[in-house]
Short mmCIF file of C-alpha atoms in Angstrom, two decimals:
data_model
loop_
_atom_site.label_atom_id
_atom_site.label_comp_id
_atom_site.label_asym_id
_atom_site.label_seq_id
_atom_site.Cartn_x
_atom_site.Cartn_y
_atom_site.Cartn_z
CA MET R 1 97.34 106.17 111.63
CA ALA R 2 95.40 109.47 112.08
CA THR R 3 96.77 112.55 111.65
CA ARG R 4 96.51 114.75 114.57
CA ALA R 5 94.71 117.91 113.86
CA THR R 6 97.34 121.14 114.36
CA ASP R 7 97.07 124.91 113.98
CA ALA R 8 99.79 126.06 112.27
CA GLY R 9 99.74 126.98 108.26
CA THR R 10 96.15 126.22 107.73
CA ASN R 11 92.24 127.02 108.24
CA GLN R 12 91.83 125.44 111.43
CA SER R 13 88.34 123.91 111.13
CA VAL R 14 89.21 122.57 107.64
CA GLU R 15 92.36 121.12 109.12
CA ARG R 16 90.22 119.20 111.91
CA ALA R 17 87.29 118.60 109.70
CA VAL R 18 90.03 116.36 107.81
CA SER R 19 91.74 114.80 110.62
CA VAL R 20 88.31 113.93 111.90
CA LEU R 21 87.60 112.21 107.94
CA ARG R 22 91.49 110.51 108.27
CA ALA R 23 90.64 109.46 111.69
CA LEU R 24 87.62 107.29 110.36
CA ASP R 25 89.89 105.85 107.97
CA SER R 26 93.07 104.72 110.92
CA GLY R 27 91.87 100.67 110.36
CA ARG R 28 88.69 100.47 112.22
CA ALA R 29 84.94 99.69 110.86
CA GLU R 30 83.45 102.11 112.94
CA LEU R 31 84.09 104.52 115.67
CA ARG R 32 82.51 106.21 118.83
CA VAL R 33 83.24 109.83 119.15
CA SER R 34 85.49 109.28 121.80
CA ASP R 35 87.28 107.37 119.80
CA VAL R 36 87.98 110.27 116.99
CA ALA R 37 88.75 112.44 119.84
CA GLU R 38 91.52 110.24 120.96
CA LEU R 39 92.52 110.05 117.44
CA THR R 40 92.69 113.44 115.92
CA GLY R 41 94.15 115.13 119.34
CA LEU R 42 90.01 117.00 119.56
CA GLY R 43 87.54 117.82 122.60
CA SER R 44 84.76 115.36 122.38
CA SER R 45 82.82 118.61 121.93
CA THR R 46 84.80 119.04 119.20
CA ALA R 47 84.80 116.22 117.69
CA SER R 48 81.06 115.44 117.87
CA ARG R 49 79.92 118.70 116.49
CA LEU R 50 82.43 117.72 113.36
CA LEU R 51 81.24 114.64 112.67
CA SER R 52 77.09 115.95 112.54
CA THR R 53 78.55 118.36 109.66
CA LEU R 54 80.24 115.76 108.20
CA GLU R 55 77.26 114.09 107.89
CA ARG R 56 75.13 116.50 106.95
CA LEU R 57 77.29 116.76 103.63
CA ASP R 58 77.24 113.33 103.70
CA MET R 59 81.01 113.24 103.98
CA VAL R 60 80.48 109.94 107.06
CA GLU R 61 77.19 108.23 108.32
CA ARG R 62 76.57 107.04 111.91
CA ASP R 63 74.58 103.38 112.18
CA PRO R 64 70.99 103.42 113.67
CA VAL R 65 71.95 101.11 115.43
CA SER R 66 75.13 100.98 117.63
CA ASN R 67 75.29 105.14 117.04
CA LEU R 68 78.71 104.31 115.72
CA TYR R 69 80.67 106.52 112.69
CA ARG R 70 82.12 105.46 109.77
CA LEU R 71 83.21 107.18 106.25
CA SER R 72 80.05 106.97 104.25
CA LEU R 73 79.82 106.70 100.09
CA GLY R 74 79.50 110.79 99.69
CA THR R 75 83.25 110.45 100.12
CA LEU R 76 83.58 107.75 96.99
CA SER R 77 82.41 110.10 93.89
CA LEU R 78 85.71 112.03 95.03
CA ALA R 79 87.74 109.36 95.71
CA ALA R 80 87.21 107.86 92.30
CA THR R 81 87.28 111.09 90.28
CA ALA R 82 91.33 111.13 92.25
CA VAL R 83 92.06 107.66 91.25
CA ASN R 84 91.55 108.03 88.10
CA ARG R 85 92.27 111.30 86.44
CA HIS R 86 95.96 110.11 87.79
CA PRO R 87 98.13 109.93 84.63
CA VAL R 88 99.46 106.50 86.09
CA HIS R 89 96.32 104.49 87.31
CA ARG R 90 94.90 105.78 83.35
CA ALA R 91 98.35 104.48 82.32
CA ALA R 92 98.80 101.14 83.91
CA ARG R 93 94.42 100.32 84.38
CA THR R 94 94.82 97.73 81.48
CA VAL R 95 97.84 96.73 80.99
CA LEU R 96 97.74 95.44 84.83
CA GLN R 97 94.23 93.49 84.15
CA GLU R 98 95.73 91.58 81.28
CA LEU R 99 98.96 90.98 83.46
CA ALA R 100 96.67 89.56 85.78
CA ALA R 101 95.27 88.02 83.70
CA ARG R 102 98.24 86.32 81.59
CA THR R 103 99.83 85.35 84.38
CA GLY R 104 97.04 83.89 86.90
CA LEU R 105 99.34 86.57 89.62
CA GLY R 106 98.32 90.01 91.44
CA ALA R 107 99.11 92.74 89.72
CA ASN R 108 99.05 96.08 90.37
CA VAL R 109 100.75 99.53 90.40
CA ALA R 110 101.69 102.03 93.18
CA VAL R 111 103.44 105.40 93.81
CA ARG R 112 105.36 106.91 96.37
CA ARG R 113 103.28 109.55 98.47
CA GLY R 114 105.80 110.66 101.39
CA ASP R 115 107.85 107.49 103.51
CA VAL R 116 105.11 104.65 102.03
CA LEU R 117 103.47 103.51 99.09
CA MET R 118 100.43 103.86 97.72
CA PHE R 119 98.26 101.94 95.35
CA LEU R 120 96.30 103.14 92.59
CA CYS R 121 95.09 100.05 91.58
CA ASN R 122 95.22 96.00 92.37
CA PHE R 123 93.88 92.83 89.83
CA GLU R 124 93.81 89.08 91.15
CA GLY R 125 95.05 86.22 89.10
CA VAL R 126 93.29 82.98 89.69
CA ARG R 127 96.50 81.93 91.38
CA ALA R 128 96.92 84.63 93.49
CA PRO R 129 96.41 84.31 97.08
CA LYS R 130 93.12 86.11 99.03
CA SER R 131 94.04 90.41 99.11
CA TYR R 132 92.82 93.01 100.80
CA THR R 133 95.03 95.32 99.23
CA GLN R 134 92.92 98.39 97.51
CA ALA R 135 93.47 101.45 95.48
CA GLY R 136 94.54 103.94 98.51
CA HIS R 137 95.65 101.44 100.59
CA THR R 138 99.20 102.48 101.59
CA ALA R 139 102.52 99.97 102.58
CA PRO R 140 106.15 100.08 103.11
CA LEU R 141 108.52 101.25 101.18
CA HIS R 142 111.36 98.43 102.46
CA ALA R 143 109.65 95.87 102.27
CA THR R 144 108.02 95.48 99.13
CA GLY R 145 109.04 95.34 95.53
CA ILE R 146 107.19 98.40 94.62
CA GLY R 147 109.05 100.14 97.41
CA LYS R 148 112.46 99.03 96.11
CA CYS R 149 111.67 100.56 92.88
CA LEU R 150 110.89 103.19 94.33
CA LEU R 151 113.87 103.85 96.67
CA SER R 152 115.82 102.80 93.73
CA GLY R 153 115.47 106.56 92.46
CA LEU R 154 116.43 108.63 95.78
CA THR R 155 120.13 109.03 97.25
CA PRO R 156 121.09 107.04 99.80
CA LYS R 157 120.67 110.35 101.61
CA ASP R 158 117.58 111.02 101.11
CA ARG R 159 117.01 107.51 101.61
CA ARG R 160 118.05 108.01 105.25
CA LYS R 161 116.20 111.29 105.47
CA LEU R 162 113.26 109.69 104.80
CA LEU R 163 113.21 106.24 106.51
CA PRO R 164 114.69 106.47 109.96
CA GLU R 165 117.16 103.37 110.80
CA PRO R 166 115.96 100.87 112.33
CA LEU R 167 113.75 100.47 109.68
CA GLU R 168 110.60 98.22 110.80
CA ALA R 169 110.92 94.52 110.71
CA HIS R 170 107.33 92.95 109.24
CA THR R 171 108.96 88.93 109.36
CA GLU R 172 112.09 87.73 109.68
CA PHE R 173 112.99 88.23 106.35
CA THR R 174 112.47 92.40 106.33
CA THR R 175 115.87 94.06 105.67
CA VAL R 176 116.14 97.04 108.33
CA SER R 177 119.77 98.11 107.69
CA HIS R 178 120.11 100.98 105.10
CA ASP R 179 123.17 99.33 104.67
CA LEU R 180 121.83 96.10 103.29
CA LEU R 181 119.16 97.79 101.69
CA ASP R 182 121.85 100.20 99.91
CA GLU R 183 123.57 97.05 97.95
CA GLU R 184 119.19 95.52 97.20
CA LEU R 185 119.05 98.77 95.58
CA ALA R 186 121.88 98.79 93.62
CA ALA R 187 120.59 95.29 91.86
CA VAL R 188 117.48 96.64 91.47
CA ARG R 189 119.42 99.43 89.14
CA ARG R 190 121.60 96.62 87.53
CA ALA R 191 119.29 94.65 86.72
CA GLY R 192 116.24 96.57 86.18
CA TYR R 193 113.77 94.93 88.47
CA ALA R 194 113.15 93.93 92.15
CA VAL R 195 112.62 90.65 93.86
CA GLU R 196 110.74 91.01 97.70
CA ALA R 197 110.17 87.65 99.27
CA GLU R 198 108.23 87.12 103.03
CA GLU R 199 109.00 90.66 103.85
CA ARG R 200 106.29 91.97 104.43
CA ALA R 201 103.87 88.86 104.47
CA LEU R 202 105.01 85.23 104.94
CA GLY R 203 104.45 82.49 102.42
CA ARG R 204 104.26 85.60 99.92
CA ALA R 205 106.83 87.06 97.27
CA SER R 206 106.79 89.66 94.72
CA LEU R 207 108.32 91.22 91.72
CA ALA R 208 108.97 94.46 90.31
CA ALA R 209 109.54 96.58 87.88
CA PRO R 210 110.43 100.70 88.22
CA VAL R 211 107.99 103.13 85.88
CA ARG R 212 109.56 106.27 84.31
CA ASP R 213 107.43 109.01 82.90
CA ALA R 214 108.96 111.55 80.07
CA SER R 215 111.94 113.21 82.43
CA GLY R 216 113.16 109.77 83.08
CA ASP R 217 112.28 109.99 86.41
CA ILE R 218 111.10 107.03 88.60
CA VAL R 219 107.64 107.61 89.02
CA ALA R 220 105.57 104.63 90.25
CA ALA R 221 106.43 100.55 90.17
CA VAL R 222 104.56 97.58 88.72
CA SER R 223 104.67 94.63 90.90
CA LEU R 224 103.54 91.00 90.18
CA TRP R 225 102.98 89.28 93.27
CA GLY R 226 101.68 85.58 94.81
CA PRO R 227 103.18 82.36 96.16
CA THR R 228 106.82 82.67 97.28
CA SER R 229 107.29 78.68 95.35
CA VAL R 230 106.21 80.99 92.27
CA LEU R 231 107.79 84.26 92.66
CA GLY R 232 110.29 83.67 95.08
CA THR R 233 114.27 83.85 94.95
CA ASP R 234 113.51 79.60 95.50
CA ALA R 235 111.00 79.07 93.11
CA GLY R 236 111.53 75.50 91.52
CA ASP R 237 110.93 76.76 87.63
CA GLU R 238 113.42 78.82 86.89
CA ASP R 239 112.04 79.16 82.91
CA ALA R 240 109.13 80.03 84.24
CA ARG R 241 109.86 82.21 86.81
CA GLY R 242 112.40 84.41 84.25
CA ALA R 243 109.13 84.99 82.11
CA LEU R 244 107.42 86.09 84.94
CA VAL R 245 109.97 88.80 85.16
CA ARG R 246 110.20 89.47 81.62
CA GLU R 247 105.85 90.45 82.06
CA VAL R 248 106.63 92.54 85.04
CA ILE R 249 109.41 94.74 83.23
CA GLU R 250 107.59 94.85 79.94
CA ALA R 251 104.25 95.69 81.34
CA ALA R 252 106.57 98.65 83.08
CA ASP R 253 107.70 99.54 80.04
CA ALA R 254 104.16 100.30 78.58
CA VAL R 255 102.83 101.98 81.32
CA SER R 256 106.23 104.44 81.22
CA GLN R 257 105.66 104.95 77.08
CA ALA R 258 102.47 105.55 77.89
CA LEU R 259 103.42 108.22 80.14
CA GLY R 260 105.76 109.67 77.12
CA ALA R 261 109.05 107.80 78.02
CA VAL R 262 111.30 107.20 75.90
#
């Protein structure tokens, strides 16, 4: 969801321009000027002027037929630089690529950004369902294996401050109570990994393990995702599932070591 422009604490023109860029990243492929104005809270004339300026700077582009706006490839080099220079991405990329190839499942890494997680990279093995996850995409913390690992590094008080109750239900299996979430996260800390089954999407499950930096803090998490029949708590082949648990823990440990963790 786009962030509305405000006046306090930042340069107003810069803040408004960023709000326009975020509106164009709100999920719809292309937007009218009126759509941008509605998402940002700006007037139509202001939104139009900002879009024209950003178009000249190659940050947005306008379809010559429909006259609708979208982000341009001029933003790609900035985004790619930000991702490729992130220490977790540098440490995890090769590890995840090999993990996806070995297991045939999806493998990704994410960090916490406020009240959501943000994926830094994603690789798909031959057994992974079709995924639209890309670097920069966000997902809920409480309804994902990676998110549970990231939340396990926070205190119950901080978690309740970060995520107001009731927690959003994405499926009938999503944990929506902080009390139940506390119990799940205690199990994550004991076991060293998290299990999520159909909490975000039906038919899909994930195993995740936390990544720590040199100070020992949880700074990211690695996950394997795929069909519930392979990764869910009721998966038929327990030995195979146990091997996948070891795979994801070892992958997270390898990333942690690259970040200086002991």
